[in-house]
């Protein structure tokens, strides 16, 4: 492949149930196949995630961590590998519409003054039924945001101390220098299920305290 326009980064840990759906939705994109790449980091999975990924080995780049390093460390590992101008993150238990890359890339590439672009998303259940449409600016999530790679590298990538809330830390640092614009199209599917990391209240509270310590209490919702 020549230098791609966009890199999609997926980090997976014990996601044998959902990772195939995620990858299939990315491979089905209405976007030139030679213009984007998919990098998946298997973060030391102990289930059959690795086997599931091998089924797509001809179409994706797989990075394997020999032991679990955590989400931000895995994302940084992928960031160091990419050469594309833009990158976008998709969580391993989520999936996207066929026009996900086409519309977001078109929007940011036609608006050179924009630093990053986030799309709206649909909250879905385990059976992929839509629960609710979400505004990405009012209810921001970590994924479905196309960044200019140089800008994210320039702010230091992800802080590996934040095993959760890593996206809030990244966003806070990013917005000190840049802006995130909105594409009001629900192109991303955010899956709600019992194993979402956001259900781990103890971890969420611990890292929220760390966020407030780093950036100040007033900048983050409790």
Short mmCIF file of C-alpha atoms in Angstrom, two decimals:
data_model
loop_
_atom_site.label_atom_id
_atom_site.label_comp_id
_atom_site.label_asym_id
_atom_site.label_seq_id
_atom_site.Cartn_x
_atom_site.Cartn_y
_atom_site.Cartn_z
CA UNK A 1 0.00 0.00 0.00
CA UNK A 2 1.14 3.51 -0.77
CA UNK A 3 0.98 6.02 2.06
CA UNK A 4 -2.65 5.96 3.26
CA UNK A 5 -4.75 9.04 3.88
CA UNK A 6 -6.27 7.70 7.09
CA UNK A 7 -5.29 5.18 9.74
CA UNK A 8 -7.93 3.53 11.91
CA UNK A 9 -6.62 2.42 15.29
CA UNK A 10 -8.35 -0.28 17.33
CA UNK A 11 -7.07 -1.54 20.68
CA UNK A 12 -8.55 -4.81 21.92
CA UNK A 13 -8.37 -6.74 25.17
CA UNK A 14 -10.51 -9.87 25.56
CA UNK A 15 -13.03 -8.83 22.91
CA UNK A 16 -13.61 -12.13 21.12
CA UNK A 17 -17.38 -11.49 21.18
CA UNK A 18 -17.32 -8.13 19.39
CA UNK A 19 -14.01 -7.64 17.56
CA UNK A 20 -15.14 -9.41 14.39
CA UNK A 21 -18.15 -7.11 14.01
CA UNK A 22 -15.90 -4.10 14.53
CA UNK A 23 -13.36 -5.15 11.90
CA UNK A 24 -16.01 -6.17 9.36
CA UNK A 25 -17.63 -2.75 9.61
CA UNK A 26 -14.27 -1.13 8.89
CA UNK A 27 -13.45 -3.38 5.95
CA UNK A 28 -16.87 -2.61 4.45
CA UNK A 29 -16.16 1.11 4.24
CA UNK A 30 -17.30 3.07 1.20
CA UNK A 31 -13.78 4.49 0.94
CA UNK A 32 -10.93 3.50 -1.41
CA UNK A 33 -9.23 0.41 0.03
CA UNK A 34 -5.77 1.73 -0.79
CA UNK A 35 -6.43 5.02 1.01
CA UNK A 36 -6.81 3.73 4.55
CA UNK A 37 -5.24 1.19 6.85
CA UNK A 38 -6.45 -0.55 9.99
CA UNK A 39 -4.06 -1.16 12.86
CA UNK A 40 -5.30 -3.39 15.67
CA UNK A 41 -3.38 -3.79 18.91
CA UNK A 42 -4.12 -7.03 20.75
CA UNK A 43 -3.33 -5.93 24.29
CA UNK A 44 -2.35 -9.29 25.75
CA UNK A 45 -5.81 -10.84 25.35
CA UNK A 46 -6.40 -14.10 27.21
CA UNK A 47 -9.46 -15.20 25.24
CA UNK A 48 -9.84 -15.89 21.50
CA UNK A 49 -9.36 -12.29 20.39
CA UNK A 50 -6.03 -13.19 18.79
CA UNK A 51 -7.61 -16.00 16.78
CA UNK A 52 -10.43 -13.72 15.65
CA UNK A 53 -7.93 -11.13 14.45
CA UNK A 54 -5.93 -13.71 12.48
CA UNK A 55 -9.03 -14.29 10.35
CA UNK A 56 -8.51 -10.73 9.03
CA UNK A 57 -4.70 -10.83 8.92
CA UNK A 58 -4.56 -10.17 5.18
CA UNK A 59 -6.50 -6.93 5.52
CA UNK A 60 -5.28 -5.41 8.79
CA UNK A 61 -2.02 -4.81 10.62
CA UNK A 62 -1.90 -6.65 13.95
CA UNK A 63 0.34 -5.59 16.82
CA UNK A 64 0.50 -8.04 19.72
CA UNK A 65 1.43 -7.10 23.26
CA UNK A 66 2.86 -10.10 25.10
CA UNK A 67 1.16 -8.86 28.26
CA UNK A 68 -1.60 -6.38 28.98
CA UNK A 69 -0.21 -2.84 28.90
CA UNK A 70 -3.46 -0.88 29.10
CA UNK A 71 -5.44 1.09 26.54
CA UNK A 72 -3.35 4.31 26.32
CA UNK A 73 -0.06 2.43 25.98
CA UNK A 74 -1.56 0.31 23.20
CA UNK A 75 -2.88 3.37 21.39
CA UNK A 76 0.53 5.05 21.62
CA UNK A 77 2.17 1.94 20.23
CA UNK A 78 -0.07 2.14 17.17
CA UNK A 79 0.45 5.90 16.82
CA UNK A 80 4.18 5.34 16.47
CA UNK A 81 3.57 3.10 13.46
CA UNK A 82 1.40 5.35 11.32
CA UNK A 83 2.46 7.68 8.54
CA UNK A 84 -0.97 8.94 7.43
CA UNK A 85 -2.03 12.55 7.79
CA UNK A 86 -5.17 11.60 9.71
CA UNK A 87 -6.09 8.96 12.23
CA UNK A 88 -9.29 7.93 13.92
CA UNK A 89 -9.95 5.59 16.81
CA UNK A 90 -12.67 2.92 17.00
CA UNK A 91 -13.25 0.85 20.12
CA UNK A 92 -13.09 -2.91 19.67
CA UNK A 93 -16.65 -3.49 20.89
CA UNK A 94 -18.17 -0.79 18.65
CA UNK A 95 -18.84 -0.60 14.91
CA UNK A 96 -19.42 2.08 12.27
CA UNK A 97 -21.58 2.90 9.25
CA UNK A 98 -20.34 2.24 5.71
CA UNK A 99 -19.80 5.97 5.10
CA UNK A 100 -17.95 6.61 8.35
CA UNK A 101 -14.53 7.33 6.82
CA UNK A 102 -15.87 8.86 3.60
CA UNK A 103 -17.90 11.58 5.26
CA UNK A 104 -15.53 12.45 8.09
CA UNK A 105 -12.45 12.53 5.87
CA UNK A 106 -14.25 14.59 3.21
CA UNK A 107 -15.41 17.05 5.84
CA UNK A 108 -12.00 17.66 7.42
CA UNK A 109 -10.05 17.61 4.15
CA UNK A 110 -12.36 20.24 2.64
CA UNK A 111 -12.01 22.43 5.72
CA UNK A 112 -8.31 23.00 6.23
CA UNK A 113 -8.96 25.38 9.12
CA UNK A 114 -10.38 22.49 11.18
CA UNK A 115 -8.02 20.63 13.46
CA UNK A 116 -10.20 17.62 14.25
CA UNK A 117 -13.73 16.46 13.45
CA UNK A 118 -16.06 14.35 15.61
CA UNK A 119 -19.22 12.70 14.34
CA UNK A 120 -22.44 12.10 16.23
CA UNK A 121 -23.19 8.53 17.28
CA UNK A 122 -25.96 6.08 18.01
CA UNK A 123 -26.01 4.29 21.33
CA UNK A 124 -26.88 0.64 20.64
CA UNK A 125 -27.57 -2.45 22.75
CA UNK A 126 -26.08 -5.94 22.48
CA UNK A 127 -28.45 -6.76 19.62
CA UNK A 128 -27.46 -3.54 17.80
CA UNK A 129 -30.83 -1.91 18.34
CA UNK A 130 -30.54 1.87 18.49
CA UNK A 131 -31.25 3.14 22.00
CA UNK A 132 -30.60 6.80 21.42
CA UNK A 133 -28.87 9.24 19.09
CA UNK A 134 -26.14 11.23 20.79
CA UNK A 135 -24.66 14.64 20.05
CA UNK A 136 -20.87 14.22 20.08
CA UNK A 137 -20.31 17.68 21.53
CA UNK A 138 -22.84 17.41 24.34
CA UNK A 139 -21.94 13.78 25.17
CA UNK A 140 -18.37 13.33 23.90
CA UNK A 141 -16.73 9.92 23.61
CA UNK A 142 -13.18 8.87 22.82
CA UNK A 143 -13.88 7.49 19.36
CA UNK A 144 -15.26 8.72 16.06
CA UNK A 145 -12.92 11.73 16.06
CA UNK A 146 -10.58 12.25 13.12
CA UNK A 147 -7.39 13.96 14.25
CA UNK A 148 -4.44 15.34 12.33
CA UNK A 149 -1.70 12.91 13.32
CA UNK A 150 1.03 15.52 13.74
CA UNK A 151 -1.09 17.45 16.24
CA UNK A 152 -1.70 14.43 18.46
CA UNK A 153 1.96 13.43 18.30
CA UNK A 154 2.84 17.04 19.10
CA UNK A 155 0.90 17.04 22.37
CA UNK A 156 2.52 13.79 23.45
CA UNK A 157 -0.15 11.24 22.52
CA UNK A 158 -2.04 9.48 25.28
CA UNK A 159 -0.98 9.73 28.92
CA UNK A 160 -0.33 6.10 29.86
CA UNK A 161 -1.14 6.69 33.52
CA UNK A 162 -4.84 6.99 32.69
CA UNK A 163 -6.14 3.46 32.20
CA UNK A 164 -9.61 5.01 31.98
CA UNK A 165 -10.56 8.63 31.23
CA UNK A 166 -7.59 8.68 28.86
CA UNK A 167 -9.79 10.44 26.31
CA UNK A 168 -10.66 13.26 28.71
CA UNK A 169 -7.00 13.90 29.44
CA UNK A 170 -6.16 13.86 25.71
CA UNK A 171 -9.07 16.14 24.86
CA UNK A 172 -8.16 18.63 27.59
CA UNK A 173 -4.57 18.91 26.36
CA UNK A 174 -5.64 19.00 22.70
CA UNK A 175 -8.15 21.80 23.23
CA UNK A 176 -5.52 24.02 24.80
CA UNK A 177 -4.03 24.46 21.31
CA UNK A 178 -6.61 23.19 18.83
CA UNK A 179 -10.34 22.73 18.30
CA UNK A 180 -12.73 19.86 17.57
CA UNK A 181 -15.51 20.51 15.06
CA UNK A 182 -18.77 18.61 14.74
CA UNK A 183 -20.13 16.57 11.85
CA UNK A 184 -23.78 16.14 12.86
CA UNK A 185 -24.21 12.72 11.29
CA UNK A 186 -24.57 9.57 13.47
CA UNK A 187 -21.87 7.53 11.76
CA UNK A 188 -20.54 5.73 14.85
CA UNK A 189 -22.24 2.94 16.83
CA UNK A 190 -21.37 2.97 20.52
CA UNK A 191 -22.29 -0.37 22.05
CA UNK A 192 -23.62 -0.44 25.60
CA UNK A 193 -23.12 -3.78 27.39
CA UNK A 194 -22.36 -5.12 30.85
CA UNK A 195 -18.60 -5.33 30.28
CA UNK A 196 -18.08 -1.68 29.31
CA UNK A 197 -15.10 -0.32 31.22
CA UNK A 198 -17.26 2.65 32.18
CA UNK A 199 -19.22 0.26 34.42
CA UNK A 200 -16.17 -0.09 36.68
CA UNK A 201 -17.02 2.69 39.12
CA UNK A 202 -13.94 2.21 41.28
CA UNK A 203 -11.56 2.60 38.34
CA UNK A 204 -13.53 5.51 36.91
CA UNK A 205 -13.49 7.35 40.25
CA UNK A 206 -9.78 6.71 40.81
CA UNK A 207 -8.75 8.09 37.44
CA UNK A 208 -11.19 10.99 37.68
CA UNK A 209 -9.40 12.03 40.87
CA UNK A 210 -6.11 11.79 38.95
CA UNK A 211 -7.55 13.97 36.17
CA UNK A 212 -8.65 16.61 38.63
CA UNK A 213 -5.25 16.53 40.29
CA UNK A 214 -3.50 17.02 36.95
CA UNK A 215 -5.78 19.62 35.37
CA UNK A 216 -7.87 21.13 38.17
CA UNK A 217 -11.27 20.21 39.64
CA UNK A 218 -13.31 22.76 37.70
CA UNK A 219 -12.43 21.28 34.30
CA UNK A 220 -14.16 17.92 34.76
CA UNK A 221 -17.63 16.70 35.60
CA UNK A 222 -18.02 14.46 38.63
#
